[in-house]
């Protein structure tokens, strides 16, 4: 088994207590303690932006709906007022005018003024027809306020009581003022009904206009009441004190209403029409009569004696009364028209509000979509740049720094100085990357410095090992006749060779180069023999070179070292008496070298981990943790330099098989074999270690046998890369030792 690659996971057998607090994460029963920290749910930025737009949009929409509903409700109320005014106003005016006319006739008749019975019946019939029409049109109409409904009942009750009142008048029961008071009371309720009908419009402008109309209607009623009181004076022109007081109140009140509550608020056309009325001869006669009544009346036993000017009242009243009625009716109709226009305006306002709100909402949606897309697009660009830097640019830069290569700063993100949030994040990330790269530069410089330091230490130690090998060769030359001592010297030499290989491992891992003294190609069989000679338990290695080929001289030492590491691990972690087979043959991609042992089984996951480490340059922290098993990293370094591939897998015997594929560029034609006469007669070819490494090594006989008969030593031939056969242990020339020391110092 390739033993040095079987790493032991000490963290499983001896768990670290570094991250554990004073108490265990589990309770005494072994159950996990409940976590006190709950992870808050992260809301996506897109959701926050959408909610940021949805909340004010919904609020704006709700406000629009509420406002539109309020305006529509107000418009509906105005429509209902208009409908009620159209339904109630015209009948009310007709019944009011008929009642006023009947009141005047009733007062004149009660005062003794000759009135034809036909005129009385006609007036009463007109009132009854108007009352019947009023009841018909107001019955079952739109829903009204309780106050209006109450007044409707009172007006209807008053109209129903006219028949009884007429009977009393016909019998001349009661005082003269009673003939007027009943009609006046019914008419006052009609005026209040008209006023109450327009008091629930909930529109300030319409309410103001309705007050003008009500004041005008009340003023016209006072003028009509004045006419009734003057008719009540009769031919004698006398009024009771109560009647005279009612007359004076009617005169003063209607003048006040016209001057303060009607005329200032009339539209221009209606004000002009009112000016025509008050400028007419009839109105001027009215004023003269009223002034005369106020100033020229006389006290008599029966009450008040009116002046003779009242005789001109009837003709004047017949002229201006229709004009006042027309002005009042026009103002009432204008009020209804204004209410209808106001309702139309409210509906139009609702449509404009909905349109403006819809446009505003659409604008908000467009702005939100555009802003969201813009922000998310910028954030996505920042994310992609960040990922690209984190996954490609930064690893490439770190890898170049670890290899000792320079780095182009243009490949790094730059600080742009943008003032917006995304720009500041980008600048912050650029600063983080710059700090990270600077840190890796410093680490790479320290790594390179440490590598140079380790390489220097390895070179000096290698010189000492070379001197020790030279000393061992001298001792072998001096005491080679002593077989026991020779065996011990061979054992010491083999351990020293292993020590030199470990020093070369340090040199390789620190980034140094192992010098190769070979100047000529080497046969594959010799290369396998040289690699096997590096292993302490070399006798168990069975070599099979299935093809004849050679290896380029500049890579012989590296290939031999790679194979020696694999062979050493195979012999260490396989049964002591089992064979380790190394076979080499040419394949399509170059040269395949397979090392197969019969060690214990290894899981597939461990093979994946080991193969991954073969292709990963470890940091010094990993090397420090695995200082006693560096073979895996050394093999990976050498394979990377040679362009070779090394794969570990399970063999058919249950052990491990290491397959090395050397590229064809490293192969050359097979060199000629050594001359057979170079071997002593009657002595088998010794298993010797060649001298292809930077440090010339003593030629070793790997399987010493019984000491052969002494024979004359042949003439030395020129030194070749393969071992020079001779006696049981042939020392290396001093020149080779000196050359080896020179290479290590380099």
XYZ file of C-alpha atoms in Angstrom:
746
model
C 0.000 0.000 0.000
C 1.177 3.570 -0.679
C 1.489 4.073 3.036
C 2.414 7.695 3.416
C -0.857 8.650 1.733
C -2.969 6.941 4.377
C -3.580 10.030 6.468
C -5.106 9.640 9.912
C -7.986 11.955 10.793
C -6.973 12.780 14.344
C -9.868 15.180 14.727
C -12.212 12.209 14.955
C -10.262 10.308 17.601
C -9.232 13.331 19.633
C -11.802 16.083 19.185
C -10.573 19.566 19.871
C -12.080 21.453 22.757
C -11.019 24.773 21.398
C -14.517 25.868 20.363
C -16.260 24.430 23.371
C -17.337 26.645 26.205
C -17.281 25.870 29.889
C -20.395 23.747 29.420
C -21.214 21.189 26.767
C -23.707 21.884 23.998
C -25.754 18.967 25.319
C -27.450 18.576 28.641
C -26.767 15.847 31.147
C -29.119 13.489 29.343
C -27.244 13.910 26.082
C -30.051 15.778 24.319
C -29.144 18.970 22.474
C -29.852 22.093 24.451
C -32.423 24.378 22.859
C -30.859 27.200 20.915
C -31.362 30.668 22.340
C -30.583 32.411 19.061
C -33.221 32.235 16.407
C -32.293 33.154 12.930
C -34.373 35.984 11.669
C -36.041 35.533 8.368
C -34.380 37.680 5.725
C -36.668 39.703 3.503
C -35.552 40.105 -0.088
C -34.682 43.604 -1.279
C -37.119 43.251 -4.177
C -39.898 42.565 -1.672
C -38.918 45.592 0.413
C -38.929 47.847 -2.641
C -42.290 46.503 -3.745
C -43.739 47.010 -0.271
C -42.233 50.483 -0.191
C -44.339 51.283 -3.230
C -47.386 49.191 -2.351
C -47.985 50.761 1.072
C -48.245 54.410 -0.098
C -50.021 53.289 -3.258
C -52.645 51.407 -1.262
C -52.961 54.342 1.139
C -53.360 56.724 -1.768
C -55.875 54.432 -3.398
C -57.831 54.096 -0.152
C -57.819 57.876 0.294
C -59.017 58.285 -3.271
C -61.806 55.761 -2.751
C -62.912 57.415 0.486
C -62.852 60.885 -1.059
C -64.682 59.703 -4.154
C -67.249 57.946 -1.996
C -67.765 61.086 0.063
C -68.134 63.240 -3.035
C -70.511 60.774 -4.645
C -72.568 60.628 -1.454
C -72.716 64.426 -1.407
C -73.691 64.416 -5.065
C -76.408 61.866 -4.351
C -77.726 64.040 -1.540
C -77.785 67.037 -3.849
C -79.581 64.968 -6.434
C -82.096 63.981 -3.798
C -82.501 67.633 -2.792
C -83.077 68.572 -6.396
C -85.537 65.730 -6.818
C -87.316 66.678 -3.601
C -87.308 70.351 -4.607
C -88.762 69.547 -7.982
C -91.299 67.278 -6.363
C -92.036 69.533 -3.418
C -91.177 73.049 -4.524
C -93.659 73.678 -7.332
C -96.684 72.180 -5.500
C -95.612 73.988 -2.346
C -95.452 77.337 -4.133
C -98.862 76.779 -5.736
C -100.552 75.789 -2.495
C -98.764 78.656 -0.697
C -99.933 81.209 -3.296
C -103.500 79.835 -3.221
C -103.550 79.934 0.582
C -102.268 83.537 0.562
C -104.980 84.542 -1.915
C -107.683 82.819 0.148
C -106.354 84.506 3.281
C -106.705 87.962 1.719
C -110.261 87.253 0.523
C -111.192 85.772 3.880
C -109.822 88.877 5.691
C -111.649 91.262 3.385
C -114.906 89.353 3.723
C -114.558 89.142 7.500
C -113.943 92.954 7.629
C -117.139 93.672 5.688
C -115.669 94.413 2.341
C -118.118 93.290 -0.318
C -116.736 90.052 -1.870
C -118.711 87.995 -4.332
C -119.534 84.483 -3.202
C -118.192 83.151 -6.507
C -114.807 84.696 -5.783
C -114.776 83.084 -2.342
C -115.714 79.673 -3.741
C -113.163 80.026 -6.529
C -110.386 80.924 -4.102
C -111.265 78.057 -1.796
C -111.466 75.633 -4.732
C -108.035 76.776 -5.980
C -106.610 76.153 -2.523
C -108.210 72.710 -2.336
C -106.861 71.753 -5.759
C -103.366 72.916 -4.880
C -103.548 71.089 -1.528
C -104.723 67.872 -3.215
C -101.908 68.089 -5.756
C -99.444 68.779 -2.948
C -100.574 65.719 -1.019
C -100.417 63.565 -4.123
C -96.891 64.613 -5.153
C -95.410 64.462 -1.683
C -96.879 61.081 -0.776
C -94.410 58.167 -1.225
C -91.592 60.353 -2.489
C -87.880 59.973 -1.750
C -86.815 59.373 1.783
C -86.631 62.631 3.743
C -85.254 63.681 7.088
C -87.440 63.304 10.185
C -87.791 67.093 10.455
C -89.098 67.356 6.903
C -91.481 64.476 7.439
C -92.819 66.140 10.588
C -93.349 69.446 8.791
C -95.098 67.650 5.938
C -97.490 66.165 8.440
C -98.084 69.566 10.020
C -98.677 71.286 6.674
C -101.045 68.529 5.583
C -102.881 68.783 8.911
C -103.175 72.537 8.520
C -104.574 72.164 5.041
C -106.992 69.549 6.321
C -108.213 72.014 8.957
C -109.139 74.676 6.406
C -112.662 73.331 6.087
C -113.401 73.831 9.782
C -111.739 77.251 9.726
C -113.873 78.270 6.751
C -117.023 77.305 8.634
C -116.018 79.506 11.542
C -115.324 82.355 9.154
C -118.670 81.902 7.488
C -120.307 82.091 10.917
C -118.047 85.059 11.750
C -116.824 83.386 14.937
C -113.698 84.720 16.584
C -111.765 87.935 16.430
C -110.841 89.667 13.176
C -107.218 88.598 13.588
C -108.278 84.923 13.776
C -109.296 85.125 10.145
C -105.650 85.799 9.275
C -103.737 83.946 11.966
C -104.788 80.411 10.934
C -103.756 80.944 7.317
C -100.545 82.632 8.451
C -99.697 79.694 10.710
C -100.169 77.194 7.848
C -98.126 79.371 5.494
C -95.305 79.702 8.081
C -95.111 75.913 8.261
C -94.834 75.805 4.466
C -91.933 78.274 4.582
C -90.195 76.228 7.307
C -90.784 73.074 5.233
C -89.077 74.720 2.276
C -86.203 75.868 4.481
C -85.775 72.447 6.104
C -85.748 70.691 2.756
C -82.593 72.535 1.673
C -80.827 72.518 5.061
C -79.463 68.919 4.646
C -77.613 69.399 1.380
C -74.224 69.436 3.234
C -72.906 71.886 0.702
C -71.782 75.288 1.934
C -72.522 77.145 -1.296
C -75.927 75.581 -1.721
C -76.785 76.221 1.918
C -75.976 79.902 1.484
C -78.058 80.122 -1.659
C -80.944 78.304 0.030
C -80.906 80.917 2.785
C -81.339 83.640 0.196
C -84.248 81.754 -1.382
C -85.870 81.152 2.010
C -85.403 84.815 2.953
C -86.961 85.873 -0.326
C -89.892 83.502 0.200
C -90.348 84.798 3.755
C -90.187 88.422 2.561
C -92.792 87.736 -0.132
C -94.960 86.097 2.521
C -94.654 89.183 4.708
C -95.736 91.394 1.813
C -98.700 89.046 1.266
C -99.410 89.156 5.022
C -99.331 92.960 4.842
C -101.917 92.758 2.082
C -104.103 90.533 4.277
C -103.893 92.934 7.235
C -104.823 95.889 5.019
C -107.766 93.858 3.681
C -108.734 93.126 7.290
C -109.046 96.908 7.903
C -112.102 96.876 5.600
C -114.014 99.913 4.425
C -113.627 101.542 7.829
C -109.821 101.447 7.565
C -109.577 100.408 11.197
C -107.393 97.689 12.786
C -107.261 96.353 16.218
C -104.009 96.991 18.077
C -102.946 93.380 17.442
C -103.702 93.691 13.755
C -101.877 97.016 13.530
C -98.868 95.508 15.280
C -98.873 92.581 12.831
C -99.066 95.046 9.953
C -96.158 97.143 11.199
C -94.057 93.980 11.865
C -94.703 92.736 8.339
C -93.677 96.087 6.836
C -90.474 96.436 8.810
C -89.445 92.767 8.523
C -89.864 92.398 4.780
C -87.946 95.605 4.164
C -85.117 94.357 6.387
C -85.031 90.977 4.680
C -84.886 92.454 1.203
C -82.179 94.931 2.136
C -79.885 92.608 4.137
C -80.613 88.969 3.284
C -81.877 89.028 -0.301
C -80.622 91.808 -2.514
C -76.874 91.584 -1.641
C -76.810 87.870 -2.582
C -78.895 87.914 -5.738
C -77.269 87.105 -9.037
C -76.750 90.008 -11.384
C -79.784 89.317 -13.579
C -82.119 88.776 -10.628
C -80.754 91.869 -8.903
C -81.496 93.887 -12.022
C -84.992 92.447 -12.125
C -85.489 93.348 -8.460
C -84.297 96.852 -9.272
C -86.974 97.095 -11.937
C -89.588 96.023 -9.394
C -88.609 98.516 -6.706
C -88.274 101.273 -9.298
C -91.761 100.735 -10.651
C -94.677 103.059 -9.893
C -96.537 100.318 -8.055
C -93.635 99.667 -5.654
C -93.179 103.366 -5.030
C -96.901 103.611 -4.270
C -96.440 100.699 -1.871
C -93.679 102.550 -0.090
C -95.745 105.753 0.192
C -98.703 103.850 1.628
C -96.488 102.042 4.161
C -94.844 105.282 5.208
C -98.215 106.941 5.583
C -99.493 104.044 7.703
C -96.506 104.315 9.993
C -96.659 108.092 10.330
C -100.307 109.110 9.748
C -102.341 106.469 11.611
C -104.697 107.567 14.343
C -105.776 106.014 17.575
C -109.530 105.438 17.906
C -111.663 103.536 20.328
C -111.694 100.423 18.201
C -107.934 100.482 17.627
C -106.010 102.183 14.853
C -107.367 104.373 12.064
C -105.365 103.954 8.863
C -104.866 106.871 6.467
C -106.873 107.254 3.300
C -103.814 106.462 1.164
C -104.458 102.754 1.700
C -107.063 102.899 -0.994
C -104.255 102.810 -3.564
C -102.806 99.583 -2.078
C -104.945 97.135 -4.016
C -104.051 98.394 -7.523
C -100.354 98.670 -6.638
C -100.278 95.208 -5.038
C -101.895 93.651 -8.066
C -99.005 95.005 -10.162
C -95.894 94.186 -8.060
C -97.163 90.999 -6.374
C -96.869 88.853 -9.555
C -93.375 90.276 -10.101
C -92.312 89.378 -6.559
C -93.804 85.899 -7.010
C -91.908 85.511 -10.261
C -88.655 86.662 -8.609
C -89.165 84.197 -5.749
C -90.005 81.349 -8.133
C -86.990 82.117 -10.330
C -84.732 82.146 -7.284
C -86.128 78.780 -6.179
C -85.652 77.319 -9.620
C -82.188 78.814 -9.789
C -81.425 77.158 -6.463
C -82.506 73.786 -7.855
C -80.494 74.379 -10.997
C -77.485 75.340 -8.927
C -77.866 72.208 -6.806
C -78.064 70.101 -9.953
C -74.986 71.841 -11.371
C -73.192 71.332 -8.095
C -74.041 67.634 -8.209
C -72.691 67.460 -11.763
C -69.576 69.265 -10.623
C -69.081 66.814 -7.769
C -69.450 63.891 -10.142
C -66.995 65.504 -12.524
C -64.679 66.077 -9.590
C -64.950 62.406 -8.717
C -64.059 61.451 -12.287
C -61.138 63.877 -12.273
C -60.038 62.570 -8.894
C -60.204 58.983 -10.083
C -58.386 59.885 -13.286
C -55.700 61.869 -11.484
C -55.323 59.200 -8.817
C -55.172 56.493 -11.444
C -52.539 58.457 -13.336
C -50.616 59.062 -10.130
C -50.843 55.399 -9.203
C -49.699 54.419 -12.679
C -46.847 56.892 -12.413
C -45.906 55.491 -9.012
C -46.008 51.948 -10.393
C -43.845 52.946 -13.353
C -41.381 54.757 -11.098
C -41.287 51.826 -8.679
C -40.783 49.304 -11.466
C -38.086 51.434 -13.064
C -36.389 52.129 -9.733
C -36.631 48.500 -8.636
C -35.266 47.239 -11.941
C -32.492 49.847 -11.865
C -31.486 49.079 -8.282
C -31.730 45.334 -8.765
C -29.839 45.573 -12.072
C -27.041 47.489 -10.390
C -27.017 45.101 -7.458
C -27.034 42.146 -9.855
C -24.104 43.671 -11.722
C -22.302 44.206 -8.426
C -23.102 40.604 -7.447
C -21.821 39.234 -10.748
C -18.641 41.308 -10.516
C -18.178 40.231 -6.920
C -18.691 36.570 -7.789
C -16.332 36.880 -10.753
C -13.659 38.435 -8.561
C -14.237 35.916 -5.763
C -14.405 32.807 -7.975
C -12.036 33.645 -10.839
C -9.964 36.797 -10.504
C -8.935 36.518 -6.865
C -8.060 32.770 -7.010
C -6.019 33.390 -10.166
C -4.201 36.270 -8.492
C -3.558 34.220 -5.364
C -2.324 31.324 -7.492
C 0.036 33.616 -9.412
C 1.323 35.077 -6.165
C 1.921 31.585 -4.757
C 3.859 30.734 -7.899
C 5.952 33.875 -7.426
C 4.571 35.648 -10.505
C 3.661 39.311 -10.712
C 0.064 40.531 -10.588
C -1.511 43.177 -12.811
C -3.467 45.611 -10.622
C -5.742 46.480 -13.554
C -7.480 43.139 -13.067
C -8.653 44.192 -9.596
C -11.784 46.255 -8.912
C -11.014 49.934 -8.406
C -12.424 52.512 -5.998
C -14.548 54.880 -8.104
C -15.684 57.248 -5.381
C -19.399 56.966 -6.214
C -21.687 58.632 -3.696
C -24.726 56.375 -3.977
C -25.232 53.290 -1.849
C -24.392 50.721 -4.522
C -21.267 52.636 -5.474
C -20.122 52.764 -1.854
C -20.660 49.003 -1.553
C -18.612 48.501 -4.724
C -15.838 50.713 -3.341
C -15.925 48.862 -0.029
C -15.579 45.537 -1.849
C -12.722 46.952 -3.930
C -10.938 47.969 -0.716
C -11.511 44.502 0.763
C -10.067 42.875 -2.370
C -7.086 45.233 -2.299
C -6.410 44.406 1.361
C -6.801 40.683 0.607
C -4.401 40.858 -2.338
C -1.883 42.803 -0.259
C -2.161 40.169 2.424
C -1.607 37.390 -0.104
C 1.367 39.316 -1.534
C 2.887 39.420 1.914
C 2.122 35.739 2.483
C 3.577 34.841 -0.924
C 6.699 36.859 -0.130
C 6.997 35.110 3.241
C 6.375 31.731 1.561
C 9.023 32.429 -1.024
C 11.433 33.601 1.643
C 10.736 30.522 3.745
C 11.173 28.342 0.659
C 14.565 29.908 -0.012
C 15.468 29.428 3.625
C 14.353 25.780 3.570
C 16.152 25.240 0.260
C 19.372 26.629 1.729
C 19.054 24.411 4.779
C 18.388 21.385 2.535
C 21.430 22.184 0.382
C 23.740 22.455 3.385
C 22.342 19.272 4.894
C 22.765 17.544 1.537
C 26.422 18.481 1.501
C 26.856 16.833 4.864
C 25.032 13.715 3.635
C 27.285 13.606 0.560
C 30.338 13.822 2.746
C 28.941 11.004 4.871
C 28.397 8.885 1.738
C 31.952 9.610 0.667
C 33.218 8.581 4.092
C 31.191 5.376 3.876
C 32.777 4.624 0.495
C 36.241 5.136 1.956
C 35.460 2.746 4.794
C 34.104 0.211 2.285
C 37.360 0.425 0.337
C 39.430 -0.022 3.457
C 37.474 -2.785 5.160
C 35.621 -4.461 2.260
C 37.206 -7.853 3.102
C 35.219 -8.038 6.347
C 31.803 -9.363 5.298
C 30.063 -8.554 8.627
C 31.391 -5.028 8.597
C 30.531 -4.748 4.915
C 26.910 -5.700 5.620
C 26.679 -3.029 8.323
C 28.240 -0.471 6.017
C 25.704 -1.352 3.314
C 22.909 -0.905 5.868
C 24.315 2.475 6.892
C 24.699 3.462 3.254
C 21.079 2.560 2.544
C 19.819 4.641 5.483
C 21.946 7.547 4.342
C 20.446 7.304 0.864
C 16.968 7.446 2.443
C 18.049 10.476 4.460
C 19.213 12.138 1.242
C 15.839 11.443 -0.353
C 14.048 13.120 2.552
C 16.324 16.134 2.169
C 15.460 16.217 -1.523
C 11.782 16.106 -0.537
C 12.284 19.244 1.519
C 14.085 20.862 -1.399
C 11.241 19.984 -3.774
C 8.470 21.203 -1.455
C 10.292 24.470 -0.801
C 10.294 25.222 -4.518
C 13.897 24.370 -5.239
C 15.251 22.354 -8.111
C 16.970 18.991 -7.733
C 19.995 19.135 -10.051
C 20.308 16.244 -12.448
C 23.906 15.205 -13.294
C 22.858 12.876 -16.090
C 24.024 13.827 -19.547
C 22.866 10.759 -21.459
C 19.485 8.985 -21.693
C 18.752 6.017 -19.447
C 16.965 2.813 -20.296
C 13.630 2.216 -18.588
C 14.916 -0.979 -16.962
C 17.841 0.941 -15.461
C 15.494 3.693 -14.337
C 13.318 1.177 -12.493
C 16.418 -0.380 -10.913
C 17.677 3.046 -9.788
C 14.295 3.929 -8.245
C 14.170 0.561 -6.431
C 17.671 1.065 -5.061
C 16.398 4.174 -3.206
C 14.067 2.010 -1.088
C 15.271 0.433 2.121
C 13.397 -2.842 1.555
C 14.460 -3.070 -2.126
C 14.684 -6.913 -2.132
C 10.848 -7.203 -2.192
C 10.526 -5.124 -5.352
C 9.942 -7.007 -8.579
C 10.753 -4.964 -11.722
C 9.189 -5.568 -15.102
C 10.286 -3.374 -18.027
C 8.017 -4.605 -20.821
C 9.302 -2.243 -23.527
C 12.671 -0.915 -24.552
C 12.840 2.850 -24.405
C 14.911 5.597 -22.828
C 14.234 8.622 -20.669
C 15.620 12.101 -21.372
C 18.623 12.855 -19.113
C 17.272 16.147 -17.667
C 14.306 14.403 -16.007
C 15.884 11.137 -14.870
C 16.408 12.240 -11.261
C 12.874 13.622 -10.947
C 11.238 10.480 -12.369
C 13.451 8.241 -10.232
C 12.583 10.243 -7.130
C 8.827 10.097 -7.903
C 8.924 6.326 -8.387
C 11.095 5.859 -5.288
C 8.513 7.656 -3.137
C 5.741 5.403 -4.448
C 7.849 2.265 -4.005
C 8.906 3.237 -0.475
C 5.289 3.671 0.599
C 4.261 0.432 -1.112
C 6.904 -1.579 0.772
C 6.156 0.094 4.120
C 2.411 -0.545 4.108
C 2.204 -4.046 2.646
C 2.880 -7.392 4.357
C 6.620 -7.919 5.072
C 6.955 -10.970 2.818
C 4.740 -9.784 -0.014
C 6.095 -8.579 -3.321
C 5.714 -5.084 -4.700
C 5.561 -5.128 -8.457
C 6.600 -2.215 -10.664
C 6.031 -2.606 -14.369
C 6.577 -0.165 -17.181
C 5.253 -0.278 -20.732
C 4.646 2.108 -23.578
C 1.090 3.348 -24.063
C -0.606 5.770 -26.432
C 0.036 8.780 -24.179
C 3.651 7.947 -23.344
C 4.999 5.607 -20.692
C 2.828 3.879 -18.098
C 4.455 2.838 -14.837
C 2.272 0.854 -12.431
C 3.224 0.066 -8.850
C 1.047 -2.550 -7.200
C 1.133 -3.686 -3.586
C -0.983 -6.014 -1.471
C -1.684 -3.791 1.475
C -4.988 -3.323 3.333
C -8.141 -2.075 1.659
C -8.793 1.661 1.357
C -12.247 3.211 0.938
C -13.292 4.992 -2.243
C -13.606 8.267 -0.340
C -9.973 8.006 0.808
C -8.846 7.365 -2.771
C -10.736 10.484 -3.886
C -9.118 12.543 -1.133
C -5.623 11.249 -1.937
C -6.007 11.829 -5.672
C -7.282 15.334 -4.939
C -4.189 16.065 -2.871
C -2.008 14.880 -5.716
C -3.285 17.811 -7.788
C -3.372 20.512 -5.092
C -0.455 22.606 -3.937
C -0.795 22.605 -0.133
C 0.013 25.647 2.028
C 2.728 25.392 4.632
C 0.100 24.942 7.344
C -1.013 21.679 5.724
C 2.592 20.591 5.221
C 3.287 21.286 8.872
C 0.339 19.152 9.961
C 1.524 16.303 7.695
C 5.279 16.661 8.164
C 5.649 12.912 8.809
C 3.802 11.929 5.601
C 4.881 14.258 2.824
C 5.153 11.645 0.100
C 1.766 12.539 -1.364
C 2.749 16.187 -1.795
C 6.198 15.379 -3.159
C 4.717 13.073 -5.783
C 2.196 15.772 -6.704
C 4.913 18.422 -7.084
C 7.091 16.185 -9.251
C 4.148 15.063 -11.386
C 3.158 18.703 -11.931
C 6.698 19.595 -13.025
C 6.942 16.612 -15.366
C 3.450 17.007 -16.806
C 2.681 13.477 -15.638
C -0.485 12.122 -14.090
C -0.578 9.944 -10.972
C -3.722 8.005 -10.043
C -4.261 5.848 -6.983
C -6.851 3.079 -7.139
C -7.648 -0.331 -5.715
C -5.736 -3.205 -7.228
C -7.145 -6.598 -8.153
C -5.387 -8.056 -5.067
C -7.192 -5.728 -2.722
C -4.201 -3.449 -2.197
C -3.395 -0.186 -3.899
C -2.231 0.390 -7.421
C -0.435 3.636 -8.339
C -0.469 4.372 -12.083
C 1.982 6.979 -13.399
C 1.594 8.192 -16.983
C 4.713 9.966 -18.227
C 4.183 12.080 -21.352
C 5.849 10.984 -24.549
C 7.928 14.173 -24.685
C 10.102 12.776 -21.873
C 10.983 9.579 -23.785
C 13.875 9.022 -26.200
C 15.359 6.063 -28.016
C 16.735 3.327 -25.769
C 20.518 3.713 -25.141
C 22.809 0.659 -25.635
C 23.220 -1.801 -22.759
C 26.393 -2.025 -20.651
C 29.199 -4.316 -21.916
C 28.830 -7.828 -20.486
C 32.553 -8.161 -19.832
C 32.268 -5.486 -17.247
C 30.790 -8.067 -14.838
C 33.260 -10.332 -13.028
C 33.280 -13.891 -14.250
C 31.200 -16.331 -12.288
C 29.435 -13.547 -10.344
C 25.766 -12.687 -10.880
C 24.872 -9.149 -11.879
C 24.526 -7.210 -8.644
C 21.499 -5.116 -7.873
C 23.170 -1.736 -7.855
C 21.989 1.803 -7.343
C 22.911 4.062 -10.273
C 24.113 7.586 -9.774
C 21.552 9.759 -11.564
C 20.780 12.077 -8.645
C 22.210 15.500 -7.972
C 24.467 13.932 -5.343
C 26.566 11.050 -6.682
C 25.878 8.046 -4.572
C 28.024 5.041 -3.847
C 27.367 2.122 -6.086
C 25.649 -0.424 -3.921
C 25.168 -4.120 -4.208
C 21.630 -4.606 -3.110
C 21.729 -8.381 -2.648
C 25.142 -9.346 -1.366
C 25.961 -12.997 -1.751
C 28.928 -15.040 -0.670
C 32.105 -13.187 -1.352
C 33.361 -14.251 -4.826
C 36.754 -15.570 -5.546
C 39.264 -12.767 -5.887
C 39.836 -11.992 -9.518
C 41.829 -9.427 -11.303
C 39.962 -6.143 -11.495
C 39.217 -5.182 -15.100
C 40.392 -1.975 -16.578
C 38.022 0.808 -15.666
C 35.797 2.050 -18.437
C 34.431 5.547 -18.872
C 31.751 6.274 -16.242
C 28.153 5.943 -17.414
C 24.848 6.833 -15.796
C 24.287 3.162 -14.978
C 26.227 1.625 -12.098
C 29.739 0.457 -12.773
C 30.041 -3.214 -11.699
C 33.072 -4.361 -9.805
C 33.587 -5.771 -6.380
C 30.876 -6.317 -3.858
C 30.747 -2.595 -3.050
C 32.406 -0.231 -5.499
C 33.144 3.216 -4.110
C 32.275 6.276 -6.125
C 35.202 8.333 -7.359
C 36.149 11.359 -5.358
C 35.460 13.539 -8.379
C 31.837 12.355 -8.413
C 31.488 13.103 -4.717
C 32.882 16.567 -5.276
C 30.472 17.097 -8.173
C 27.589 15.975 -5.965
C 28.565 18.491 -3.297
C 28.754 21.205 -5.922
C 25.210 20.435 -7.132
C 23.777 20.609 -3.638
C 25.411 23.904 -2.975
C 23.872 25.218 -6.162
